[in-house]
Structure formats: C-alpha cells, structure tokens
C-alpha cells in the first residue's frame, strides 16, 4: 500500500551546457523510475517552491510525494530526508476528536491526543448544526470551529511528538460521519436531514491542507475516508476496516456508539447496517424535553402496570427538568409495556388516561406535572417526539 | 485528440431512498462511461459549486470537463449545453500578444486580436526584464503586467465574438518563449541568463486560470506548450507543429523572427535549432549604443574600403544618437569587409587606425565623433559590444 506521503531520496546530474533541461523537469525525470515510470504532477502553487529548494539543495536530497487518489504529486523538496514523516489519523466525532500521529516511514505511533469538538457551542447534536449551517454565516462558523479544533489537536500532537513545528505534519487522514465531513470541507449538508437524505458528496477527492486553512503543512495531503450513505460515514468504514468485519467467515456484529450510533451485521459475503441518534443527538435533537445527562435529567422511569403510577430518578436527585437519552428510552419502553403506546409508536388514548392531553400538535403525555418539576413547567412527551424517536432509531441504510 | 475542455451532456437518475448516493458521486458515476470508464477528479475549490449546480439543474445538463495532462477534471455544471465552448489560443510574444478565440466544440474561429505586451515599460528586451525580475517587487510587477495584458486581450476577444462575459472563455493555451512563460507563471527566470542557461521549468503541468489571476473563467484550464531549452520556448514548438516541419521528408528551414529570432533546420528524422537576439533584444540588449529603430538611430552604414571613411544614414535624417539593429549588423559587416575586425570578431588595431581607442574595458571604435552626434556624445562600438553580439547571434541549442 502506498502511504499518503513519501520522502524519496534523489541525486540528479548537475545542469550543464550539454544537459540544460529545466530544474523541475530534471527532478521529475530522476523521480520517474522510483514512481513506477510515471512523471509526478506538480500543482501550480508548489511549482516555484519545489524548483527553488531543489536547486538550493544542490540538486540532491529528498522529494516529498503525496499520493492523491493514485496520482503521485510532487509538493516539496528537502536537502536532507526528514527524521520522521509525520501523518495524522483523525477521527472527527460529533462530540470528540481523537487523533494519532504516526511516522509514515515506519508506521510507529508518535503521539495520541483528543479534544472536544469546538462546534458544540452551535449545538450538541448534528441536526441542530445542520440547521445552523443554513443560516447566513452558519456554515462558515461551523467550518472555522472544526478547523480550529483540528489545528489545536494537531499542535498538541506535534508538541507531544517533539516535532519542531505543527507544519511538520505532512499528511492527514480523516474519518467522520457524513455531516462532520461536510462541515470539515465547508459543504452545506442541508439535504442530509430531509428525505431522501442525500449528501453533497460521499467520496471527495483528496486536497491539500492549505486549501482548508489547516495549520499542518500547507501541502500536506488531506484524505477522507469515503461515506457510504446519508448517515454512514467514513468513521464506520474505518471501523469495518480496523475490525476486519468484511473478511470474516462467521457473521459478526459491529456496534459504534457515539453521538450517533451505528450497527453493522455481516461477514465477508454481505454487510447490512443501520444507524440512529444516541447520546446528545438523541437527548437534545429528538425530543423537545430532551436534555444532556446532567443534574435534573430523568434517567430512569418505571410505570406501575396496575396503577399506572410513574416513578422516576433524576441525576443529582433534584426536581426534574427534562429527559436524558436513557430516561427517554426507559419511558418509551414502559409506555409500550403498559400498552399506552402501540407497536407503531402511537399513543392509545383509552389506555393512557388523563395524563394524555390532546392539543394542536397532537397528543402530549405528561410525565411530571408542573408543580413537581424544577422550573414549574411539566415534563411532557408528545406524539411528535415519539414519531421523531421512531424515525431516528429506525434509520437504516 | 481530446480538447482542453469539453461539455458532456448527462441526465442522471433522480435521488431516492433506494438510490441515495451523494450528488457529486451521482454525477461522476453517470460521467464515467463517457470518459472511457475513469472517474473524473473534482478539485476542492470546485466541489461545492459543481454539486450545487448539478442539483439546481435537476440532475441533468452539461458537465464541463477539463483535460489536465490526460486526467479528466470536472470543474462546472450548466443546466444547458453552452452555445459555444470558447477557448483562447495565445501567442505570448516579448513585444506583442496575438490571440485567436475558437469554439472548441466545432473548431470554428470566433475572433482574433492582438495587443502590445504591457511588460515593455519594464524593458523592451527580455534580458532587461530578467534583471528587473531580480529586484524586490520586480517579478510581481512583470507578472501583473502580463496578466493584465492577457486579460485586456481576452476581454477584447470576448466582445468581438459576442460572448456575454470574458468568463465564458473556458480554456487557454499559451505558447511563448521560455522567459515569457516564466513571467506568466510568476517564476523567476534568473538562471536563464547565466551559463548554463537553465529554466526553472520547461514543461509545467496545466493549472486553473483563477490561480494566475486571469479574468477568463476561474476554472478554465491553462495549458502551456512545453519549452525545449533555455531559449527555445513553446512558441517555437508551435511553429514546428503548425508548419509540419517534423513530418517533412525534405530538409526544410523554419525562421521565426520576433524580438528574439529562432531558426530550425530539419525534417522528419532530425531537427537542429539556433536562436539569437533580434529587433529590440538586439538593439537595446546587446550593444550599449544600441537603441530601438526610431529618430536618430543609425540604420545603414558603409565604410569606404580605400579611405576608411564612414558613411551612414539615420532614421528621420537627423544627427545620430545610437545604432538600431540593422545599423549594428551593417556596421559589423562593413568592419569585417574592411578587415578592421577578424573572423573571431576581434578588432585589428593595425587596420582600424585612429578611430580605435584603447580603454580600461578594451578597444572602442568611434563610429561618429561627438561633434557630429545628436547629444555631443560620440557613437561608439566597443569590443565588449562586439563580443556580446557574437555570443547572442551564435546562440545554439
């Protein structure tokens, strides 16, 4: 497998009246046999830098070659081969970023680090961010926030690995869910949240770090693991590759629980996958009374099958403010077990009794009355919330 | 032969829950069979524009595909195939720019125009400009001047051809001498004027017009005819291709007289070429008393073989200020015929007599005495000038 970036040692014959080809042509010619005979491409913005550095190094040293979707791209020239050829592997999570710095010459791990995703201030869940991206400067803000987080993480990694500068990182591979990849590339994912849930792109071509405003080397290749579909991103593909699920003779299951959760079942002959909201995506994004798992969040619910009385526990034991993900799942399960909702997730008024109130947006089920709640507002679950939960948890590719 | 840019009509199946691939992936997939099976590449800076326009057009219309050194590059999408697909063929001369606008769908000529090279204010000849490029802002000034001239010419062509805007020009091919190509690409040609006369690049990879600041479509492909050597540029290659010199069974000669002149002799089996200064390059660049062919320039010289008396004619019949190219050639020829210089171009003091003065820089030959000259300064030809002329006219690849 060709690494994303390579340093290839070369020593070219010196120019003379009898051998007066151009500096860059000289370098390409001496590189071609080491690249399987093909000439590398030099992007315009790197042309002058490569040629000047090649000459300054006395026409010998190390050429830096990116692999851009199979095409060798010549982006830099160093007088000496670099001690390490640092590449960053990044997991672009909705809530957290995780990264590993590797020496691509040897495969050795140089450092690891993680960081909270700076986009959280625009919404804990992806749907809120997709809606934010539709606003005037929304997409630019989300893009700037994620690039800033990646830059912080890269700087942290460079420091831990003892690199002289973050710009010594010369490659970046990114795995993330489809929406995160859109934000990272400053693409508007507005069609991702409406049926039929279409991304702008699943498999973007590699680009250079400078084009995205990244702090790593401006000519570092940025490669993104391809997404499969609307909510099956490169992060899931990474999981399949890392676990070897697609090579197994036995049928296995891969569960990736993040802000969104994905499940893949399959073997070397077939794979089937489904995805749904989890964590903050479920808590904040699906139900209007949903909230992150903090003080005042209902996390357990029991409904007495005989009396219909509702028992609950809140985080911190205080008065309830809303429902976190676990509380929401508990509540819906208990409502189903006590037959207050049917198998399609619809309220059954004859069973739910007086806690069910009909309104302009359909039924609302009062979990906690206003007098018992933290801020005097009842904690309720509407038919709308139930429908959203069903859709979210049943999402399937 | 694949044109530099093509418009390929496509109609993709509409997205649905059962066919939910990304917009750009959908477009690439439907294009691949029309590109010989290979997927086109989409540069990062065009990704969002192409995807958004493809969707806005209802997933049907015309994809604009650049040919970038053999790689199909998808750069735009139009709802309707364009009426003309305008490409500009540019001859980037030291003194003049000449251009033709063609419809690349049909090969029809749409318009022709020419313009003086705006770099002339930095020097009429290439050597002066190469020296100017070595100054702080020199290269940036020369680059801006040539880009500005090309933009003026493109705007003129677009107007004559009745295009709605200059940005409808979607391809540019450039043939120029090696130095002009360097200035056009903002590359410093400083090593071109010193032995062994090495360009920074002979065969640059294609780039996009936006990268160079051109006014034509920012995603227009810019393709440069490759140079062969120091002073054999893409302009000469164009001449060989256009004349078919390299296909001839008979030995033929191609003479390209511009600011620099090139001569190629050869046939389908071999070609040999030489180049030398001509026009302003000869007049201003080679001899210190050289000047452009204007009032006061000596344009004809005769030396009486018996008396050694010098007769001359100036342009405008006024008092002489210096020598234009024709005058310089005349003078050297007459000096040789009267044996005042030898076959190596060296002054022969015993024959030249009292007009020859020895100084710190070697011999100087007084053509016109100060009392007869326009500004009281004698018109002289030094051994240094003669040596420069010999080198210039004998330049050979």
PDB file of C-alpha atoms in Angstrom, chain A residues 15-17 19-26 28 40-45 47-48 51-52 55 69 71 143 184-188 191 195-207 211-212 228-230 396-397, chain B residues 15-17 19-26 28 40-45 47-48 51-52 55 69 71 143 184-188 191 195-208 211-212 228-230 397:
ATOM      1  CA  UNK A  15      22.952  21.062 -15.104  1.00  0.00           C
ATOM      2  CA  UNK A  16      25.494  21.827 -17.818  1.00  0.00           C
ATOM      3  CA  UNK A  17      25.558  23.230 -21.343  1.00  0.00           C
ATOM      4  CA  UNK A  19      22.334  18.869 -20.154  1.00  0.00           C
ATOM      5  CA  UNK A  20      20.356  22.068 -19.864  1.00  0.00           C
ATOM      6  CA  UNK A  21      16.838  20.856 -19.074  1.00  0.00           C
ATOM      7  CA  UNK A  22      14.758  22.850 -16.571  1.00  0.00           C
ATOM      8  CA  UNK A  23      15.246  22.374 -12.832  1.00  0.00           C
ATOM      9  CA  UNK A  24      11.805  20.902 -12.251  1.00  0.00           C
ATOM     10  CA  UNK A  25      11.973  18.710 -15.364  1.00  0.00           C
ATOM     11  CA  UNK A  26      15.329  17.411 -14.105  1.00  0.00           C
ATOM     12  CA  UNK A  28      10.741  14.819 -12.334  1.00  0.00           C
ATOM     13  CA  UNK A  40       4.738  13.170 -10.831  1.00  0.00           C
ATOM     14  CA  UNK A  41       2.378  16.136 -11.149  1.00  0.00           C
ATOM     15  CA  UNK A  42       3.378  19.466  -9.564  1.00  0.00           C
ATOM     16  CA  UNK A  43       0.459  21.708  -8.520  1.00  0.00           C
ATOM     17  CA  UNK A  44       0.930  25.325  -9.642  1.00  0.00           C
ATOM     18  CA  UNK A  45       1.089  26.696  -6.096  1.00  0.00           C
ATOM     19  CA  UNK A  47       5.977  24.761  -8.557  1.00  0.00           C
ATOM     20  CA  UNK A  48       8.301  27.612  -7.647  1.00  0.00           C
ATOM     21  CA  UNK A  51      12.178  24.085  -8.044  1.00  0.00           C
ATOM     22  CA  UNK A  52      13.931  26.688  -5.877  1.00  0.00           C
ATOM     23  CA  UNK A  55      18.394  23.941  -6.767  1.00  0.00           C
ATOM     24  CA  UNK A  69      -6.053   9.166  -5.373  1.00  0.00           C
ATOM     25  CA  UNK A  71      -1.568  10.150  -8.752  1.00  0.00           C
ATOM     26  CA  UNK A 143     -16.214  25.145   9.321  1.00  0.00           C
ATOM     27  CA  UNK A 184     -14.889  19.987   7.602  1.00  0.00           C
ATOM     28  CA  UNK A 185     -14.954  20.649   3.834  1.00  0.00           C
ATOM     29  CA  UNK A 186     -17.266  23.686   4.212  1.00  0.00           C
ATOM     30  CA  UNK A 187     -20.035  21.952   2.270  1.00  0.00           C
ATOM     31  CA  UNK A 188     -23.650  22.618   3.180  1.00  0.00           C
ATOM     32  CA  UNK A 191     -30.211  17.878   2.050  1.00  0.00           C
ATOM     33  CA  UNK A 195     -35.863  12.599   2.749  1.00  0.00           C
ATOM     34  CA  UNK A 196     -34.230  11.032   0.743  1.00  0.00           C
ATOM     35  CA  UNK A 197     -31.271  12.253   2.874  1.00  0.00           C
ATOM     36  CA  UNK A 198     -28.691  12.963   0.154  1.00  0.00           C
ATOM     37  CA  UNK A 199     -25.121  14.092   0.909  1.00  0.00           C
ATOM     38  CA  UNK A 200     -23.400  16.595  -1.371  1.00  0.00           C
ATOM     39  CA  UNK A 201     -20.566  14.100  -1.690  1.00  0.00           C
ATOM     40  CA  UNK A 202     -19.692  10.666  -0.339  1.00  0.00           C
ATOM     41  CA  UNK A 203     -16.187  10.251  -1.725  1.00  0.00           C
ATOM     42  CA  UNK A 204     -14.427  13.616  -2.088  1.00  0.00           C
ATOM     43  CA  UNK A 205     -11.086  13.668  -3.902  1.00  0.00           C
ATOM     44  CA  UNK A 206      -8.026  14.382  -1.734  1.00  0.00           C
ATOM     45  CA  UNK A 207      -6.994  18.020  -1.365  1.00  0.00           C
ATOM     46  CA  UNK A 211      -6.975  24.842   0.865  1.00  0.00           C
ATOM     47  CA  UNK A 212      -8.867  24.123   4.106  1.00  0.00           C
ATOM     48  CA  UNK A 228     -21.425   5.038   2.088  1.00  0.00           C
ATOM     49  CA  UNK A 229     -24.691   6.874   2.541  1.00  0.00           C
ATOM     50  CA  UNK A 230     -26.566   9.608   4.314  1.00  0.00           C
ATOM     51  CA  UNK A 396     -31.452   2.216   8.054  1.00  0.00           C
ATOM     52  CA  UNK A 397     -29.219   2.180   5.052  1.00  0.00           C
TER      53      UNK A 397
ATOM     54  CA  UNK B  15     -32.084  10.552  -5.922  1.00  0.00           C
ATOM     55  CA  UNK B  16     -34.482   8.390  -3.925  1.00  0.00           C
ATOM     56  CA  UNK B  17     -34.476   6.348  -0.721  1.00  0.00           C
ATOM     57  CA  UNK B  19     -30.690   5.349  -4.652  1.00  0.00           C
ATOM     58  CA  UNK B  20     -29.295   7.744  -2.090  1.00  0.00           C
ATOM     59  CA  UNK B  21     -25.709   8.260  -3.229  1.00  0.00           C
ATOM     60  CA  UNK B  22     -24.202  11.757  -2.924  1.00  0.00           C
ATOM     61  CA  UNK B  23     -24.918  14.402  -5.551  1.00  0.00           C
ATOM     62  CA  UNK B  24     -21.345  14.608  -6.783  1.00  0.00           C
ATOM     63  CA  UNK B  25     -20.881  10.822  -6.723  1.00  0.00           C
ATOM     64  CA  UNK B  26     -24.072  10.530  -8.790  1.00  0.00           C
ATOM     65  CA  UNK B  28     -19.276  11.235 -11.522  1.00  0.00           C
ATOM     66  CA  UNK B  40     -13.242  12.498 -13.231  1.00  0.00           C
ATOM     67  CA  UNK B  41     -11.387  14.330 -10.464  1.00  0.00           C
ATOM     68  CA  UNK B  42     -13.053  17.341  -8.803  1.00  0.00           C
ATOM     69  CA  UNK B  43     -10.644  19.944  -7.373  1.00  0.00           C
ATOM     70  CA  UNK B  44     -11.622  21.033  -3.850  1.00  0.00           C
ATOM     71  CA  UNK B  45     -12.293  24.637  -4.854  1.00  0.00           C
ATOM     72  CA  UNK B  47     -16.575  20.744  -5.371  1.00  0.00           C
ATOM     73  CA  UNK B  48     -19.406  22.724  -3.811  1.00  0.00           C
ATOM     74  CA  UNK B  51     -22.593  19.739  -6.740  1.00  0.00           C
ATOM     75  CA  UNK B  52     -24.938  22.679  -6.075  1.00  0.00           C
ATOM     76  CA  UNK B  55     -28.794  19.649  -8.132  1.00  0.00           C
ATOM     77  CA  UNK B  69      -2.434  16.394 -18.749  1.00  0.00           C
ATOM     78  CA  UNK B  71      -6.717  13.487 -16.344  1.00  0.00           C
ATOM     79  CA  UNK B 143       3.644  39.025 -13.724  1.00  0.00           C
ATOM     80  CA  UNK B 184       3.345  34.466 -16.963  1.00  0.00           C
ATOM     81  CA  UNK B 185       3.621  31.835 -14.203  1.00  0.00           C
ATOM     82  CA  UNK B 186       5.362  34.262 -11.788  1.00  0.00           C
ATOM     83  CA  UNK B 187       8.535  32.172 -11.812  1.00  0.00           C
ATOM     84  CA  UNK B 188      11.898  33.880 -11.503  1.00  0.00           C
ATOM     85  CA  UNK B 191      19.225  31.352 -14.087  1.00  0.00           C
ATOM     86  CA  UNK B 195      25.599  29.826 -18.271  1.00  0.00           C
ATOM     87  CA  UNK B 196      24.426  27.050 -18.477  1.00  0.00           C
ATOM     88  CA  UNK B 197      21.127  28.964 -19.014  1.00  0.00           C
ATOM     89  CA  UNK B 198      18.705  26.766 -17.046  1.00  0.00           C
ATOM     90  CA  UNK B 199      14.939  27.423 -16.888  1.00  0.00           C
ATOM     91  CA  UNK B 200      13.042  26.741 -13.674  1.00  0.00           C
ATOM     92  CA  UNK B 201      10.689  24.580 -15.728  1.00  0.00           C
ATOM     93  CA  UNK B 202      10.293  23.557 -19.364  1.00  0.00           C
ATOM     94  CA  UNK B 203       7.034  21.621 -19.177  1.00  0.00           C
ATOM     95  CA  UNK B 204       4.777  22.967 -16.405  1.00  0.00           C
ATOM     96  CA  UNK B 205       1.640  20.980 -15.576  1.00  0.00           C
ATOM     97  CA  UNK B 206      -1.674  22.621 -16.533  1.00  0.00           C
ATOM     98  CA  UNK B 207      -3.322  24.834 -13.916  1.00  0.00           C
ATOM     99  CA  UNK B 208      -6.605  26.708 -13.475  1.00  0.00           C
ATOM    100  CA  UNK B 211      -4.662  30.515  -9.757  1.00  0.00           C
ATOM    101  CA  UNK B 212      -2.958  33.017 -12.080  1.00  0.00           C
ATOM    102  CA  UNK B 228      12.730  22.597 -25.200  1.00  0.00           C
ATOM    103  CA  UNK B 229      15.586  24.553 -23.714  1.00  0.00           C
ATOM    104  CA  UNK B 230      16.825  27.844 -22.399  1.00  0.00           C
ATOM    105  CA  UNK B 397      20.689  24.705 -28.702  1.00  0.00           C
TER     106      UNK B 397
END
